[in-house]
PQR file of N, CA, C, O and H, with PARSE charges and radii, in Angstrom:
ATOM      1  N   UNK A   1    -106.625-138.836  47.577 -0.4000 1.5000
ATOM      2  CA  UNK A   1    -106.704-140.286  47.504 -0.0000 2.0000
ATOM      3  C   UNK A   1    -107.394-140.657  46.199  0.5500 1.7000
ATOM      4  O   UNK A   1    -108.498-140.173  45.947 -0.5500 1.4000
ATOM      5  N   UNK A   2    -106.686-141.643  45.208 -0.4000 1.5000
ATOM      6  CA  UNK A   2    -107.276-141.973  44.337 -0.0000 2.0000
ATOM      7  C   UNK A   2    -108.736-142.978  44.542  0.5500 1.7000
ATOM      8  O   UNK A   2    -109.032-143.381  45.667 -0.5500 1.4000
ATOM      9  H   UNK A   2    -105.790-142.036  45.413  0.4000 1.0000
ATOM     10  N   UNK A   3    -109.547-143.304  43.379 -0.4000 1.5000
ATOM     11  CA  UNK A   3    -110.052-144.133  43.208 -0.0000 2.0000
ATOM     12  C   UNK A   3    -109.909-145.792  43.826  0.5500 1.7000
ATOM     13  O   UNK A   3    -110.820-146.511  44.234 -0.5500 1.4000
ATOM     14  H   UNK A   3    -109.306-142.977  42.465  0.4000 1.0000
ATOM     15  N   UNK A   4    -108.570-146.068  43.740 -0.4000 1.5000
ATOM     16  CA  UNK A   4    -107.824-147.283  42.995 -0.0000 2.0000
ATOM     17  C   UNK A   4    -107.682-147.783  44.898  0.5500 1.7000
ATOM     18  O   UNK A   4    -107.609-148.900  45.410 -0.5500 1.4000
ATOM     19  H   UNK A   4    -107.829-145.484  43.408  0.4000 1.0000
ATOM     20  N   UNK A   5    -107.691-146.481  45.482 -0.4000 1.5000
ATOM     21  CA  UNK A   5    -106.528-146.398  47.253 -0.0000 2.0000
ATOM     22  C   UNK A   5    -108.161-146.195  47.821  0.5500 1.7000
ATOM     23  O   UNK A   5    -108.079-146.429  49.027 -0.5500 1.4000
ATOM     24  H   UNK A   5    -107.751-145.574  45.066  0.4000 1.0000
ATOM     25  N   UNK A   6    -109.332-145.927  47.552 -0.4000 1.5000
ATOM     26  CA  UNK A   6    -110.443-146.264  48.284 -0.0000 2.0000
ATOM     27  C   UNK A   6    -110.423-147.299  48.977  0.5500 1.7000
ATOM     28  O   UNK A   6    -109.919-148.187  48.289 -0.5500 1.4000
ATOM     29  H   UNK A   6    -109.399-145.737  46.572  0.4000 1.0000
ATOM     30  N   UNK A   7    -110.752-147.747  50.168 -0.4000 1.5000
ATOM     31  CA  UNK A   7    -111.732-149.093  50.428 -0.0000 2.0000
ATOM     32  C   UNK A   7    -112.708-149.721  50.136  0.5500 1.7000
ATOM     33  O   UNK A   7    -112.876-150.926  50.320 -0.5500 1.4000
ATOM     34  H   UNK A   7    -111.161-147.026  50.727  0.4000 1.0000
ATOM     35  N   UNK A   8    -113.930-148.458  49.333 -0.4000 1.5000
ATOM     36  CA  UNK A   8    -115.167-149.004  49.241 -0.0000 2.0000
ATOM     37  C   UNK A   8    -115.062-148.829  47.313  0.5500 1.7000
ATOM     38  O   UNK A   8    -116.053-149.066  46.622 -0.5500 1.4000
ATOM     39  H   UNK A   8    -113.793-147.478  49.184  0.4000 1.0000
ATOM     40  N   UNK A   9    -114.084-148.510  46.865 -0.4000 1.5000
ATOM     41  CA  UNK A   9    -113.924-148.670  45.171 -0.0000 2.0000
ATOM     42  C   UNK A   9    -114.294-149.622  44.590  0.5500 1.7000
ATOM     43  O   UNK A   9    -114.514-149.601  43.378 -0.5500 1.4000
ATOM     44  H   UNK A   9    -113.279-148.317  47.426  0.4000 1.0000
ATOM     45  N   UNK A  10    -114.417-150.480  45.202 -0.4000 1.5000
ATOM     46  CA  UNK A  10    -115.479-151.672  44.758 -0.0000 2.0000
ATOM     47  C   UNK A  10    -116.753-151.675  44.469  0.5500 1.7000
ATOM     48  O   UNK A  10    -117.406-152.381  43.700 -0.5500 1.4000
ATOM     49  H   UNK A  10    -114.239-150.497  46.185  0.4000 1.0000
ATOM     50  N   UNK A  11    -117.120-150.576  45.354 -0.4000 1.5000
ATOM     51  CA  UNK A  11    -118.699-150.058  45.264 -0.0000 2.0000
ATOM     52  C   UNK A  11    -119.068-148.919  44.389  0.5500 1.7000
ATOM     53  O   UNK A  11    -120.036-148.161  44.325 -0.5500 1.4000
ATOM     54  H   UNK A  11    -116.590-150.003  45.978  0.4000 1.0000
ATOM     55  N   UNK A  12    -118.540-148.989  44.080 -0.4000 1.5000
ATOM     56  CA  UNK A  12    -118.547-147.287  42.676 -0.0000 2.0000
ATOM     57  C   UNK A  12    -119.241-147.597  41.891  0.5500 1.7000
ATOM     58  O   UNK A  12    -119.698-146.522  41.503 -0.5500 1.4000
ATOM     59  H   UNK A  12    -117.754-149.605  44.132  0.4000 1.0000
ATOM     60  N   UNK A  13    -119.907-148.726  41.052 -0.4000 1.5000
ATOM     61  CA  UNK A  13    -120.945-149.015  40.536 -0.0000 2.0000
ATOM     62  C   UNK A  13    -122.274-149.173  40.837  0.5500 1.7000
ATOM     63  O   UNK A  13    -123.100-149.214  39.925 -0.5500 1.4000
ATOM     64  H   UNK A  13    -119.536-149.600  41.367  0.4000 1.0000
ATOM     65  N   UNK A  14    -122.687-149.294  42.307 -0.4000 1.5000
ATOM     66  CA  UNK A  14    -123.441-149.600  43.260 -0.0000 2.0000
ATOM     67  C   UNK A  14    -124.191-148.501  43.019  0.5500 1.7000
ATOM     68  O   UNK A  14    -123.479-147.500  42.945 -0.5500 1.4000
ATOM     69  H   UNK A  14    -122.016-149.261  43.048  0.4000 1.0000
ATOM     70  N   UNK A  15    -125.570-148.245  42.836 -0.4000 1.5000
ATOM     71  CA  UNK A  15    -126.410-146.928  42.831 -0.0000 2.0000
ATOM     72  C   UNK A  15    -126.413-146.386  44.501  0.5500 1.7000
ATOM     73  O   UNK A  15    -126.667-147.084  45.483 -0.5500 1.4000
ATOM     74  H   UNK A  15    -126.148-149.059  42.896  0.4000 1.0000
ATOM     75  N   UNK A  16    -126.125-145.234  44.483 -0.4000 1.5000
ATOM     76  CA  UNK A  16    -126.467-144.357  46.146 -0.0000 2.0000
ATOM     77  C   UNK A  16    -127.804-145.060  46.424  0.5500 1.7000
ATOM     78  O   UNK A  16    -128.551-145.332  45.484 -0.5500 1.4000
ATOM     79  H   UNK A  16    -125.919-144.667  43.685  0.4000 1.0000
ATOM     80  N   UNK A  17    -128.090-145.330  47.568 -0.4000 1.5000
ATOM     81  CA  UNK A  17    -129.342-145.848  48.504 -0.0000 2.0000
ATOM     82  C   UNK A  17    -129.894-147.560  48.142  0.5500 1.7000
ATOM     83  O   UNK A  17    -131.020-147.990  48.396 -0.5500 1.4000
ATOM     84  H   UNK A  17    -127.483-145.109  48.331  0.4000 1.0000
ATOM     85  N   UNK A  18    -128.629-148.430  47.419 -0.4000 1.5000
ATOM     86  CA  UNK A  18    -128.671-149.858  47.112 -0.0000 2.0000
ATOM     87  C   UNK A  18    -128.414-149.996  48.701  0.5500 1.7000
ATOM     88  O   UNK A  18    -127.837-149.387  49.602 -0.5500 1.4000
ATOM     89  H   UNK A  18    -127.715-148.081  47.213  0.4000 1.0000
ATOM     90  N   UNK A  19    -129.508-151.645  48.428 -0.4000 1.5000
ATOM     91  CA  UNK A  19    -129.406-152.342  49.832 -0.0000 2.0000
ATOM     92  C   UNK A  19    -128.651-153.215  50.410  0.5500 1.7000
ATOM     93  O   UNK A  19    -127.495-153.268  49.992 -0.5500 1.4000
ATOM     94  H   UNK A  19    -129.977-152.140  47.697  0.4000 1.0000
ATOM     95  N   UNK A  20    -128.792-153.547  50.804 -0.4000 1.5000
ATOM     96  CA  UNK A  20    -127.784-155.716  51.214 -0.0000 2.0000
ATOM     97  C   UNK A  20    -127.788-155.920  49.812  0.5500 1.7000
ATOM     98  O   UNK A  20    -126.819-155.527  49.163 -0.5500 1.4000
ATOM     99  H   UNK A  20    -129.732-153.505  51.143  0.4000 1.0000
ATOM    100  N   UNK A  21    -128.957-156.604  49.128 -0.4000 1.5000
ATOM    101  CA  UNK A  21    -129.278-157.508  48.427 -0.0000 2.0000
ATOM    102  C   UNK A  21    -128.851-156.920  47.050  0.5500 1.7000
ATOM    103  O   UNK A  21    -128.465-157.648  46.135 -0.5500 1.4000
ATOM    104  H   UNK A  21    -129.744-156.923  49.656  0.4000 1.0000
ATOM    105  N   UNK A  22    -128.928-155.756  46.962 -0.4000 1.5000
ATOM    106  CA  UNK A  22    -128.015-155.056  45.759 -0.0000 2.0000
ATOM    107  C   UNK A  22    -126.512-154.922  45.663  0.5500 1.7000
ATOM    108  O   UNK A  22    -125.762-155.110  44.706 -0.5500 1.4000
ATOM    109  H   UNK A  22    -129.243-155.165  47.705  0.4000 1.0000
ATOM    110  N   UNK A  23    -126.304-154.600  46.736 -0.4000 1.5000
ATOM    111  CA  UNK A  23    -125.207-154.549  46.901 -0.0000 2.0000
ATOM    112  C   UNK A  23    -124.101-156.407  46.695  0.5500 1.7000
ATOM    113  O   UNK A  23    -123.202-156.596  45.874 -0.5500 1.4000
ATOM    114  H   UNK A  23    -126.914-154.447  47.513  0.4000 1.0000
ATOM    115  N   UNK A  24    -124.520-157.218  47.522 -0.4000 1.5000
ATOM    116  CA  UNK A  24    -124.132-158.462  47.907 -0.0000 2.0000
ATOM    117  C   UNK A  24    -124.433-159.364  46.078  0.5500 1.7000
ATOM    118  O   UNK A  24    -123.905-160.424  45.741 -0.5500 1.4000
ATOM    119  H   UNK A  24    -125.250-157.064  48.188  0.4000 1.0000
ATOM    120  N   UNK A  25    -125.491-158.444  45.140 -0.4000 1.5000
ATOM    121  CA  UNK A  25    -125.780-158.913  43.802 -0.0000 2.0000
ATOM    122  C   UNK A  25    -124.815-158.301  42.972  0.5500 1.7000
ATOM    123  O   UNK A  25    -124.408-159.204  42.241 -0.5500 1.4000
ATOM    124  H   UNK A  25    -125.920-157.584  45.414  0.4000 1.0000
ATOM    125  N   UNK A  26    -124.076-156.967  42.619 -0.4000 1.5000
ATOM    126  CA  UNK A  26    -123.446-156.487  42.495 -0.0000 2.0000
ATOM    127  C   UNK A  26    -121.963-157.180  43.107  0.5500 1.7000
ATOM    128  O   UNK A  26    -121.241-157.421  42.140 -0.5500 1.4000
ATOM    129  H   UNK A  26    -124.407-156.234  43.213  0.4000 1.0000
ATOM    130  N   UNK A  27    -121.364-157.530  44.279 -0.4000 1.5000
ATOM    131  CA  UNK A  27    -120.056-158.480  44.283 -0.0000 2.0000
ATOM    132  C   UNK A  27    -120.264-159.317  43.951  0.5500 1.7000
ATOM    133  O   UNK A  27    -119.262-159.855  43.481 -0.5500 1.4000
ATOM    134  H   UNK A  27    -121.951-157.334  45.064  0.4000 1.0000
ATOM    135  N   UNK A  28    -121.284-160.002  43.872 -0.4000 1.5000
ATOM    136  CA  UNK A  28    -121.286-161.535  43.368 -0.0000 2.0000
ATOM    137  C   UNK A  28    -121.067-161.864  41.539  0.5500 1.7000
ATOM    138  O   UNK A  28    -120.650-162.863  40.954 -0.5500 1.4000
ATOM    139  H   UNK A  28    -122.098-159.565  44.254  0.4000 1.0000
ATOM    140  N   UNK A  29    -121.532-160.603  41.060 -0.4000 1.5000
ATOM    141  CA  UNK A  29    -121.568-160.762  39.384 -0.0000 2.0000
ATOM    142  C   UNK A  29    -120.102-160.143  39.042  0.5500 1.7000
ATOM    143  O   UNK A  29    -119.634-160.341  37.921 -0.5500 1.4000
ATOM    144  H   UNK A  29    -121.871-159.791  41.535  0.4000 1.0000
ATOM    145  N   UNK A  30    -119.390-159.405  39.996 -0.4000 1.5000
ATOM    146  CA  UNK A  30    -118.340-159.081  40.060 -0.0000 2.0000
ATOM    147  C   UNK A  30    -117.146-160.049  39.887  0.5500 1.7000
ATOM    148  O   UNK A  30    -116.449-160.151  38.877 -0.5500 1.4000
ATOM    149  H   UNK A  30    -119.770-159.245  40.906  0.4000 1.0000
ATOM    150  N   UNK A  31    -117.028-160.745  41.046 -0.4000 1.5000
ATOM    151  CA  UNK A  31    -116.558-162.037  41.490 -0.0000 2.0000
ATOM    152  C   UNK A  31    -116.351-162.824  40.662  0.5500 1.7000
ATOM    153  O   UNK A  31    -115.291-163.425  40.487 -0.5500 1.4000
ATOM    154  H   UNK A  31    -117.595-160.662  41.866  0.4000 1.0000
ATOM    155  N   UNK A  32    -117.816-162.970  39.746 -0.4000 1.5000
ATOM    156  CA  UNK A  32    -117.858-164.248  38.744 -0.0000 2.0000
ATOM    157  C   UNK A  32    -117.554-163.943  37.591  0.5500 1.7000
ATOM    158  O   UNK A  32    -117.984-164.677  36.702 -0.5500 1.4000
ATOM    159  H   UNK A  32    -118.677-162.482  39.888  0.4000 1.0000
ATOM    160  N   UNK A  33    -116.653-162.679  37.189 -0.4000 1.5000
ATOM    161  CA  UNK A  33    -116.488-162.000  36.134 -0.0000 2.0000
ATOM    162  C   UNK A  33    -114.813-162.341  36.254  0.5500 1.7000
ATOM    163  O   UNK A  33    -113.990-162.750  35.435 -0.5500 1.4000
ATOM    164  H   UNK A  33    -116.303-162.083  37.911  0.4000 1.0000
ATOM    165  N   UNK A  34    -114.746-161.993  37.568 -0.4000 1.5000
ATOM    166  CA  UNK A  34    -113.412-161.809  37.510 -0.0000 2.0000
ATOM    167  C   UNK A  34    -112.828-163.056  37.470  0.5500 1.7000
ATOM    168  O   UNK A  34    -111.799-163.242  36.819 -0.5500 1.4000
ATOM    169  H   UNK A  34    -115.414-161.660  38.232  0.4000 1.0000
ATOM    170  N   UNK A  35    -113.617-164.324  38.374 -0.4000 1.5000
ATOM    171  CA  UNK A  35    -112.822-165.926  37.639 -0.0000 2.0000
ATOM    172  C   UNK A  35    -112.912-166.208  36.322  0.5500 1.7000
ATOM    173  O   UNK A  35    -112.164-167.128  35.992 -0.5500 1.4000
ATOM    174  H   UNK A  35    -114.452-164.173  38.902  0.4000 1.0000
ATOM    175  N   UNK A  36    -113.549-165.754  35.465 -0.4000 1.5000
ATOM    176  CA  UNK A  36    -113.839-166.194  34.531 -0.0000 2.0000
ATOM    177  C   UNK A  36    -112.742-165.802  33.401  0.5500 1.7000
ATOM    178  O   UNK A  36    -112.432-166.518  32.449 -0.5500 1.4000
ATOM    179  H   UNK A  36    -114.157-165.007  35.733  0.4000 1.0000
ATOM    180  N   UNK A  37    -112.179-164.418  33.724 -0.4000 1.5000
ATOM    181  CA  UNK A  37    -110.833-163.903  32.857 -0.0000 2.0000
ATOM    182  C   UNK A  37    -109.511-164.356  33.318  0.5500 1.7000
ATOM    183  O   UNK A  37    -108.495-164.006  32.717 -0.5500 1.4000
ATOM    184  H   UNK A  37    -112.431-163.836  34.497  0.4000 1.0000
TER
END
């Protein structure tokens, strides 16, 4: 299974042992990256 065919490939930037609040900070700067292009 690639990268791309993960579910959680979204989280691949996410450091191992990030919390809610890292995690939920991490989609959110994501998100606002991606409306912006």
């Amino acid at each position: 299974m690639s990268d791309e065919e993960r579910d959680d490939a979204h989280l691949a930037d996410v450091e191992e042992g990030a919390g809610c609040t890292e995690i939920w900070e991490h989609l959110s700067e994501r998100r606002e990256r991606e409306q912006s292009d």
